[in-house]
Coordinates of C-alpha atoms and ligand atoms in Angstrom, one line a residue:
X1 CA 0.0 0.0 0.0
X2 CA 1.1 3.1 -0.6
X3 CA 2.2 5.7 2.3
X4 CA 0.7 9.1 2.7
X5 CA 2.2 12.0 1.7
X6 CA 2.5 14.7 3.9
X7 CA 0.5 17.2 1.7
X8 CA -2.0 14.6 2.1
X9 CA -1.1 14.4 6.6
X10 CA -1.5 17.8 6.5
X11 CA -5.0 18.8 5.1
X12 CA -6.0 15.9 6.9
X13 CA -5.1 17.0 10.1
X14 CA -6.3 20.4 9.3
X15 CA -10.1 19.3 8.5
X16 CA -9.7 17.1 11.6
X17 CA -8.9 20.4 13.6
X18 CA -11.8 22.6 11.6
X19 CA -14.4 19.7 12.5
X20 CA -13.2 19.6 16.0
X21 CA -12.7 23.2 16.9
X22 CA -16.3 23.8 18.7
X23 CA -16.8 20.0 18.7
X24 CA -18.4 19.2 22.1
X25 CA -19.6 16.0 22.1
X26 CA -16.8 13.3 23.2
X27 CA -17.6 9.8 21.5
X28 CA -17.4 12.5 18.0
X29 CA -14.1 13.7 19.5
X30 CA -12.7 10.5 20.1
X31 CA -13.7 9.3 16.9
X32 CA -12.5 11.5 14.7
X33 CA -9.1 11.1 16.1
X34 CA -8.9 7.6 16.2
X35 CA -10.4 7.5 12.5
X36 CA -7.6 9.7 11.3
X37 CA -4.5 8.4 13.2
X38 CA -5.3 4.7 11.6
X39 CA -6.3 6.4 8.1
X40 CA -3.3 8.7 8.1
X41 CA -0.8 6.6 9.7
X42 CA -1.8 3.2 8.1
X43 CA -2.8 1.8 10.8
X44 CA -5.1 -1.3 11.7
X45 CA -6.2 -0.1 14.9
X46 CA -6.3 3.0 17.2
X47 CA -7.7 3.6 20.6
X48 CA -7.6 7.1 22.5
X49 CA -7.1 6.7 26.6
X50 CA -8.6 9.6 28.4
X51 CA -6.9 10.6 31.8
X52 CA -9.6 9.8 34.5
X53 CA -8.1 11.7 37.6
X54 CA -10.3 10.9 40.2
X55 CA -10.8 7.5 39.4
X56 CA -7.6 6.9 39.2
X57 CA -7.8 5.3 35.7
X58 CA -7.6 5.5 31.9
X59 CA -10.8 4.7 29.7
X60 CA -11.7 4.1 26.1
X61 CA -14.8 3.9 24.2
X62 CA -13.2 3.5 20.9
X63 CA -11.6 0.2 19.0
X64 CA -12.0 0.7 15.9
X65 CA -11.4 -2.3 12.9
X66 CA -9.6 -0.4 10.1
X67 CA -11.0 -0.5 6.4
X68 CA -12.1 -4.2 6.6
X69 CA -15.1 -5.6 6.1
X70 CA -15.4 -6.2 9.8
X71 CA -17.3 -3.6 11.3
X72 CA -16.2 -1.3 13.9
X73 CA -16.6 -2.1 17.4
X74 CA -17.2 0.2 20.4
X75 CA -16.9 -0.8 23.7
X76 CA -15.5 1.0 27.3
X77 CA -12.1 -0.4 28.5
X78 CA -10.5 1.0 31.7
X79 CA -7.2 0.5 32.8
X80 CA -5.4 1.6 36.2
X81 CA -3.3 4.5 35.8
X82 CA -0.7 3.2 38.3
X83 CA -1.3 0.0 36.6
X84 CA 1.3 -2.2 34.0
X85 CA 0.1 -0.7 30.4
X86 CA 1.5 0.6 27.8
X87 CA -0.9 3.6 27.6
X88 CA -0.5 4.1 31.7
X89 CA 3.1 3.7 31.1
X90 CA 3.1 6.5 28.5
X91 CA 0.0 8.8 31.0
X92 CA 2.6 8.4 33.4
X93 CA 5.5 9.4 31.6
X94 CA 4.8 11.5 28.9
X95 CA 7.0 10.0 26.2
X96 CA 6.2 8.8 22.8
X97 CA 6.5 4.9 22.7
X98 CA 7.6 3.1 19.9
X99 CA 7.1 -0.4 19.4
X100 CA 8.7 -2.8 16.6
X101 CA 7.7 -6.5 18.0
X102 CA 5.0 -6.3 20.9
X103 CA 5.2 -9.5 21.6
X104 CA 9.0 -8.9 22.8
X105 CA 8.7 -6.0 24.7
X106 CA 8.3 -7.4 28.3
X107 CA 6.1 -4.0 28.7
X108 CA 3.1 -5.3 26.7
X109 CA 0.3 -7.0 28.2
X110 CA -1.3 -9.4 25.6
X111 CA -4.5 -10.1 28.0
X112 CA -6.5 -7.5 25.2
X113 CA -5.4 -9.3 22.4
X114 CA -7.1 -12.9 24.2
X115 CA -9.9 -11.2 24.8
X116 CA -10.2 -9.9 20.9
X117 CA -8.2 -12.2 18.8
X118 CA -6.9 -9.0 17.4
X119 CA -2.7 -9.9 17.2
X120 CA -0.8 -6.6 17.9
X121 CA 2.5 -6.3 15.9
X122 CA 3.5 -2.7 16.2
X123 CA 2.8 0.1 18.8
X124 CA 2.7 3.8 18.5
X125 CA 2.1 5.4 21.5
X126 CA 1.8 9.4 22.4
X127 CA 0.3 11.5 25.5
X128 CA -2.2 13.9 24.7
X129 CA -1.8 17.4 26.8
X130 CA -3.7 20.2 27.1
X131 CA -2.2 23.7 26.9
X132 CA -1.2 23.8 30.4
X133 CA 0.6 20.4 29.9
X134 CA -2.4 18.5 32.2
X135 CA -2.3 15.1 30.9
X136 CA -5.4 14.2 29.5
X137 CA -5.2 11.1 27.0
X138 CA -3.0 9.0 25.5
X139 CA -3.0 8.0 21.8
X140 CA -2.3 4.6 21.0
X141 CA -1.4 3.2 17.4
X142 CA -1.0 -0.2 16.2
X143 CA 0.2 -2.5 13.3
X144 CA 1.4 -0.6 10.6
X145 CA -0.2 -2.3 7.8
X146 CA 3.0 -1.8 5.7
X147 CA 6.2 -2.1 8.1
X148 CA 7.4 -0.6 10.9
X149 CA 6.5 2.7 12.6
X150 CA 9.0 5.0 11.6
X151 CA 10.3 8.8 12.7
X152 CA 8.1 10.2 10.0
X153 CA 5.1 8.4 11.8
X154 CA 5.7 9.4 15.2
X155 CA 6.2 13.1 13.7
X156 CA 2.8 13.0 12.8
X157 CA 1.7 11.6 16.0
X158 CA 2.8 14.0 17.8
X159 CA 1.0 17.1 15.7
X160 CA -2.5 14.9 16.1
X161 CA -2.0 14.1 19.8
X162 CA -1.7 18.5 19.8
X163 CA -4.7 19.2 18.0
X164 CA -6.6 15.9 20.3
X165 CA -5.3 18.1 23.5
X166 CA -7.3 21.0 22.0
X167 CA -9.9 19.0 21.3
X168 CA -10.4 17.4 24.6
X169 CA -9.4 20.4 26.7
X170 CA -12.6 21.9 24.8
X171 CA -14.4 19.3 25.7
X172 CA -14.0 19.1 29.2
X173 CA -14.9 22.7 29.6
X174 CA -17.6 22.8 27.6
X175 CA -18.8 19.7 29.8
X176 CA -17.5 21.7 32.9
X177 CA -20.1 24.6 32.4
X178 CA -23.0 22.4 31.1
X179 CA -22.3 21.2 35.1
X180 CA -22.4 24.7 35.8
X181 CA -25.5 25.7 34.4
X182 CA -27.2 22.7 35.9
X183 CA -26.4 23.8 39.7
X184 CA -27.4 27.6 39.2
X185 CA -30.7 26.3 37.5
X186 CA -31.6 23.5 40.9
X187 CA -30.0 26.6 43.1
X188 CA -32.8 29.0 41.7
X189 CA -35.6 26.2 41.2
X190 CA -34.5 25.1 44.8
X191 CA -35.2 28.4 46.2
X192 CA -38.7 29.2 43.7
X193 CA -39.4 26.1 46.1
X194 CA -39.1 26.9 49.3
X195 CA -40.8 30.4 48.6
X196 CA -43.7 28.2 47.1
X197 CA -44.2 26.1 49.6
X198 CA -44.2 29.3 52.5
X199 CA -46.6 31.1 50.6
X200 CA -48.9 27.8 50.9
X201 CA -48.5 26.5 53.9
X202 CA -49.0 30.4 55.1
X203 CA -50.5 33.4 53.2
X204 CA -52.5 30.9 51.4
X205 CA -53.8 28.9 54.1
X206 CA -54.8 32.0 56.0
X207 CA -56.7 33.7 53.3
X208 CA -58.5 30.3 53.0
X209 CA -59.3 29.9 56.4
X210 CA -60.3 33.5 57.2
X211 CA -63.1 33.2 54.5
X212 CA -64.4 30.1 56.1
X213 CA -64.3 32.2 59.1
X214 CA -65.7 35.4 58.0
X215 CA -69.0 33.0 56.3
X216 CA -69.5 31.4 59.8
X217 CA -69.2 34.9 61.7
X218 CA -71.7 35.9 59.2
X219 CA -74.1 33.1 60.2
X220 CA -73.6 33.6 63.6
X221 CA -74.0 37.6 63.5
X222 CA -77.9 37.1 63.1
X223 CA -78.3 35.5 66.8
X224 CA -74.8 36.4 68.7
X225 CA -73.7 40.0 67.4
X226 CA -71.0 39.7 70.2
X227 CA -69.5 36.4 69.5
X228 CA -69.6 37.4 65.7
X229 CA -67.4 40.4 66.6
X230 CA -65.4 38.1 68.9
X231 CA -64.5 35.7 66.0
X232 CA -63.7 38.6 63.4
X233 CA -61.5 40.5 66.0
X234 CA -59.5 36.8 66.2
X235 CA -59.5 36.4 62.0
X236 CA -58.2 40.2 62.0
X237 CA -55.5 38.8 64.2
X238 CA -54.7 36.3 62.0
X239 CA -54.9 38.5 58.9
X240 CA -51.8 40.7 60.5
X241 CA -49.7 37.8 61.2
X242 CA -50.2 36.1 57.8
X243 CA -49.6 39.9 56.5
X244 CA -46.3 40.1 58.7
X245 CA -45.6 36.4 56.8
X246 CA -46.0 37.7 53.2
X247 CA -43.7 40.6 54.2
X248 CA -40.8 37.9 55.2
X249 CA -41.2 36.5 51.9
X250 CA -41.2 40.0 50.1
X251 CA -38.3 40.3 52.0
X252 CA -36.8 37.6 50.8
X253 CA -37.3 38.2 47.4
X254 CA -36.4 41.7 47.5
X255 CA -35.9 43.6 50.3
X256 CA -36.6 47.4 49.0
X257 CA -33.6 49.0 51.3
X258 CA -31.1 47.0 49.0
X259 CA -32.2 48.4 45.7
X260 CA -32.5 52.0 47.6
X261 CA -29.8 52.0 49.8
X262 CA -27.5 48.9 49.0
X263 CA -26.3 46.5 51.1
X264 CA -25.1 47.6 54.5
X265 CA -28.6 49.0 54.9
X266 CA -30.3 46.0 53.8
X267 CA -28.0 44.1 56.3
X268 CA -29.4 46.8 58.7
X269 CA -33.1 46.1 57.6
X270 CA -31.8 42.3 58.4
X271 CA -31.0 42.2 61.5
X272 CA -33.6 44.0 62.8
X273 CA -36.1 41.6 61.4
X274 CA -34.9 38.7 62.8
X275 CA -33.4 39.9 65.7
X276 CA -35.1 38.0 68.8
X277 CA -36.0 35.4 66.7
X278 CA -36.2 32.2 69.4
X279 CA -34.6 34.6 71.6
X280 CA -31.6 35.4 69.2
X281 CA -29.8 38.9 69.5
X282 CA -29.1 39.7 66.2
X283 CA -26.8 43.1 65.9
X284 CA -25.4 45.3 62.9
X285 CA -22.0 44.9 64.3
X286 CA -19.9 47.4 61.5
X287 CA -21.8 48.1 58.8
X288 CA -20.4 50.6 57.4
X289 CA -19.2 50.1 53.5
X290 CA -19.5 53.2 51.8
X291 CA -19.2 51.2 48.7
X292 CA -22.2 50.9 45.8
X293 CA -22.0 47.2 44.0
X294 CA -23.8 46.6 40.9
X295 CA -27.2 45.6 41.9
X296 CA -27.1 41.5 41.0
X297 CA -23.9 41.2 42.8
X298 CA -25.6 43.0 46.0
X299 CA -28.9 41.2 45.5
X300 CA -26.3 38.2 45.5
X301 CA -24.2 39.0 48.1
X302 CA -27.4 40.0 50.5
X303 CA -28.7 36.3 49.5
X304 CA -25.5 35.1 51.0
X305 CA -25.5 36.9 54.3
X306 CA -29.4 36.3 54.6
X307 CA -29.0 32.0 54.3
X308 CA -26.1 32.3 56.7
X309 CA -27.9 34.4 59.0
X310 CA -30.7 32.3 58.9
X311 CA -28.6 29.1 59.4
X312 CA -27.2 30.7 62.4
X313 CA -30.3 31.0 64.1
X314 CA -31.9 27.7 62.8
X315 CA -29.5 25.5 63.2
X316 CA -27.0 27.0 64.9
X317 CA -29.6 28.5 67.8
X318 CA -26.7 31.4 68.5
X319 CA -27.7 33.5 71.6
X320 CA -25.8 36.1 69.6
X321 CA -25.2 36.9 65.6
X322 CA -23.3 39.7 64.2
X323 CA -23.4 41.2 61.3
X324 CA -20.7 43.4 59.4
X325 CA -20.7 45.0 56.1
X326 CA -17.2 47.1 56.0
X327 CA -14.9 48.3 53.0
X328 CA -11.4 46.6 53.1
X329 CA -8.5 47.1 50.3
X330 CA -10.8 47.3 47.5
X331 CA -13.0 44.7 48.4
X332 CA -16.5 44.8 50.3
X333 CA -16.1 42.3 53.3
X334 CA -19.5 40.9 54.9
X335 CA -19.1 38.7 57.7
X336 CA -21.7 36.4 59.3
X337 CA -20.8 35.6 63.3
X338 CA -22.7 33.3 65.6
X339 CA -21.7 31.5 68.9
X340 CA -24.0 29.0 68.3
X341 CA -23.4 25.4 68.3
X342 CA -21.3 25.0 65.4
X343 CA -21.0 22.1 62.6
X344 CA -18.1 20.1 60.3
X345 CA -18.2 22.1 57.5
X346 CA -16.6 19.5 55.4
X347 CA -18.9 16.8 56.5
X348 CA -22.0 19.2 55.6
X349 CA -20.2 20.0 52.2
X350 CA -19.5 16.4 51.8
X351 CA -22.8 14.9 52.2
X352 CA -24.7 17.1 49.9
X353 CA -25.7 14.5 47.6
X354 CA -28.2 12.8 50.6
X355 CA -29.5 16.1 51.8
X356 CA -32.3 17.7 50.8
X357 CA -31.6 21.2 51.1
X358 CA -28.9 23.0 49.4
X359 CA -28.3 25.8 52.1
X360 CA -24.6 26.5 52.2
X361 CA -24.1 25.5 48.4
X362 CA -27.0 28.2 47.4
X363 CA -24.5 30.4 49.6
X364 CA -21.2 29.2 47.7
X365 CA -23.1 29.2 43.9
X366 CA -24.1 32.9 45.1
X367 CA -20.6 34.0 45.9
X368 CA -18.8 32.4 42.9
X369 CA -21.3 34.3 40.4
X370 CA -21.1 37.2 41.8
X371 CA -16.8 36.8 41.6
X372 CA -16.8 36.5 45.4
X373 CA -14.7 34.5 47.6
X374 CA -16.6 32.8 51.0
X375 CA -15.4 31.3 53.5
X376 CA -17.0 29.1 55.8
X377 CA -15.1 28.4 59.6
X378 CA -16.7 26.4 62.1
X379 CA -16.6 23.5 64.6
X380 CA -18.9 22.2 66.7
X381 CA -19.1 24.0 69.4
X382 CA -17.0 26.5 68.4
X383 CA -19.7 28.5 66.4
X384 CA -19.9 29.9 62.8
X385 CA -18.2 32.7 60.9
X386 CA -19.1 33.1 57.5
X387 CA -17.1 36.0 55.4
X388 CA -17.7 37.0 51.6
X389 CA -15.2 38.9 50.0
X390 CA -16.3 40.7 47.1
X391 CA -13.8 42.9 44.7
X392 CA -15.4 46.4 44.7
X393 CA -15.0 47.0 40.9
X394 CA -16.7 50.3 39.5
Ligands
LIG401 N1 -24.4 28.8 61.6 C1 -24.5 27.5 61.7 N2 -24.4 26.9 62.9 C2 -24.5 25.6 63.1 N3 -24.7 24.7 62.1 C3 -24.8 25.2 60.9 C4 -24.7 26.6 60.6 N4 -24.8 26.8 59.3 C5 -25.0 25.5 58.7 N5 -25.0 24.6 59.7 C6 -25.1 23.1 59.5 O1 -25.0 22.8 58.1 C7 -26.2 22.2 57.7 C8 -26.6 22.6 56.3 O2 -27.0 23.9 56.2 P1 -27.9 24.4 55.0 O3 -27.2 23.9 53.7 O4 -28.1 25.8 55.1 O5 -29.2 23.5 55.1 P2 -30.3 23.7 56.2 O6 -30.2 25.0 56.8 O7 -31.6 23.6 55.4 O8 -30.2 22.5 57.1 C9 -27.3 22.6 58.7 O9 -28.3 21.6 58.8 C10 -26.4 22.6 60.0 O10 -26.2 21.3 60.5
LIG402 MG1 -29.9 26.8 55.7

C-alpha cells in the first residue's frame, strides 16, 4: 500500500482540527481522532485513553477495525493508571512509545489481544496534553499495515496528539459549564421552592381559612352579634400575622432597602427583622461600607448573608449573631458571626448529595457568580463565621 504523503497528513489533520474546533460531544471527539490516526498513519487499529483523575484510571470507548469488512466495534475499556500498560506507562511518563515487535517487549500485556483475537505487531504510543501540559489522554497506534512505525510516523503523532489536547481540553470545559449551568438552574428552582411552599403552607392557608371564618361569623351575627365580633377580632388577628408572613417572603425576594440604599442598609433592615428570633440577638456589628456594588452582585451578596444568618439562628440556635458589612482594600467584606453550636463544614459539604436542602451551596453558587470569595469556619461547638469577599469593581 502506498504511504501518505505529507500534503496529504496535512489537510487531513487540518479538517480534523476545523471539524473539531467547537466540537463538544466526546464519543465524535474520540472518533474523529482515532479514524484519522489509523487512516493517516496506516494503521489497523487505534484507541484514544482519556486521563480519569479521580478515578484513578484511563478509559476508552473507541476500538476501531480499520478498512475491513469487519465492522467497527465500540466498547469502554479502563485501565489503572498506576497499573502495568503501555498507555498508563506512556499517561505516566509523557514520552512517545515506539514499538517494533510487541510481543517482545516485556512491557506489553497481551491479556487485550485474548480477549479480541486481534494480534498486535507494532505500537505507536503518544500523550495527549492540554495547553497547560495536564495530561489528559493518550493516543495509542498499532500494526502498521505496511512495516514498521518509523520517525516520520511518530512526527505526525505528535501534531495529532496537539490538535486531540485542543480538542479534549474543549471538551471538558464545555462539559464543565453544562455542570455549571445545571447547579445555578436546581440553586434558583431550589429556592422558587421553598418560597412556594411558605406562601402555601402560610398566606394561602390563612386567606382560605379566614373566609371560612368570616362566612361562619356571618351566620352567627344574626343570633350572637357579640361572638360574631369576637371571631372577626380573632381572624383580623390572623390577617396581621399572615400579612407580617408575606412581608418575610417579600423580604426575601427583595428587600426594598437593598435596591434603595444597597447593602449595608439592607443588612441593617436584616438584622432588625430577625433579631429576637427564638430569643436570638441579632446586631449590625460594623456596617459601614460606603461602597455601591452593581445591583445583582448586591442582591447576591445579601442572599449570601441572609442564608447564613438564617442558618445561624436555625440550626446553629446562636444567643448572639453579628453582622458586618465594611470596606477593606478594595473589596466589600460581609461577615456572618454566631456563637452557636457549630458544625463540620466539610462533612456538611461532603454529604450534599443525601441532603435535601442545598443551604450552604446556594451560599457558595451565590458568591462564585457574583466573583466572590466565601469562607466558611466552624466546629462544633466553636460557632460559625461566615465572610464573603467581594472585589469592589466600578
Ligand atoms: N451557623 C451554623 N451553625 C450551626 N450549624 C450550621 C450553621 N450553618 C449551617 N449549619 C449546619 O449545616 C447544615 C446545612 O445547612 P444548609 O445547607 O443551610 O441547610 P439547612 O439550613 O436547610 O439545614 C445545617 O443543617 C447545619 O447542620
Ligand atoms: Mg440553611
Amino acid at each position: 500500500m502506498a504511504a501518505v504523503d505529507v500534503a496529504t497528513q496535512l489537510e487531513t489533520l487540518l479538517r480534523l482540527q476545523h471539524d473539531l474546533a467547537l466540537e463538544h460531544d466526546i464519543d465524535r471527539v474520540l472518533n474523529r481522532i482515532v479514524e484519522t490516526a489509523t487512516a493517516i498513519l496506516d494503521a489497523e487499529r487505534a484507541s484514544l485513553f482519556i486521563v480519569d483523575t479521580q478515578r484513578n484510571e484511563l478509559w476508552s470507548r473507541v476500538l476501531t477495525e480499520g478498512t475491513g469488512p469487519g465492522v467497527s466495534e465500540v466498547r469502554e475499556i479502563r485501565l489503572p493508571l498506576d497499573g502495568r500498560s503501555l498507555a498508563a506507562e506512556v499517561a505516566r511518563g509523557g514520552e512517545v512509545l515506539r514499538i517494533d515487535a510487541a510481543y517482545d517487549d516485556p512491557r506489553f500485556d497481551p491479556s487485550t489481544d485474548q480477549r479480541t483475537g486481534f494480534r498486535t505487531r507494532t505500537i505507536l504510543v503518544a500523550p495527549i496534553d492540554s495547553r497547560d501540559r495536564r495530561r489528559l489522554g493518550v493516543l495509542q497506534v498499532m500494526n502498521k499495515r505496511d512495516g514498521l512505525f518509523g520517525a516520520d510516523d511518530e512526527r505526525f503523532v505528535r501534531a495529532l496528539a496537539g490538535s486531540a489536547g485542543v480538542a479534549l481540553e474543549y471538551v471538558q470545559l464545555s462539559t464543565e459549564l453544562a455542570a455549571e449551568r445545571l447547579r445555578v438552574v436546581k440553586v434558583a428552582e431550589e429556592e422558587r421552592h421553598r418560597l412556594a411552599r411558605d406562601l402555601h403552607d402560610g398566606v394561602a392557608q390563612t386567606l382560605a381559612n379566614t373566609a371560612i371564618g368570616i362566612e361562619i361569623a356571618s351566620k352567627r351575627a344574626l343570633g350572637d352579634v357579640n361572638a360574631a365580633l369576637a371571631e372577626l377580632a380573632q381572624l383580623r388577628e390572623r390577617l396581621l400575622e399572615s400579612q407580617k408572613g408575606l412581608r418575610d417572603i417579600l423580604f426575601a425576594l427583595r428587600p426594598v432597602q437593598l435596591e434603595d440604599a444597597g447593602l449595608p442598609a439592607a443588612v441593617r433592615a436584616l438584622a432588625e427583622r430577625i433579631d429576637g428570633t427564638n430569643g436570638s440577638v441579632v446586631a449590625a456589628r460594623r456596617v459601614d461600607s460606603a461602597c455601591r456594588l452593581v445591583p445583582e452582585v448586591e442582591a447576591g451578596a445579601f442572599r449570601v448573608i441572609r442564608e447564613a444568618a438564617n442558618n445561624a439562628l436555625k440550626t446553629g440556635r446562636a444567643a448572639h449573631v453579628n453582622l458586618d458589612v465594611y470596606d477593606e482594600e478594595g473589596e466589600v467584606v460581609a461577615v456572618v458571626e454566631d456563637d452557636g453550636r457549630g458544625f463540620d463544614v466539610a462533612a456538611v459539604l461532603g454529604s450534599y448529595a443525601s441532603r435535601g436542602s442545598l443551604g450552604l451551596l446556594q451560599m457558595r453558587e451565590s458568591a462564585r457568580l457574583i466573583g466572590a470569595r466565601l469562607s466558611i469556619d466552624s466546629s462544633p461547638g466553636q460557632g460559625t463565621r461566615i465572610r464573603l469577599r467581594i472585589p469592589a469593581r466600578t
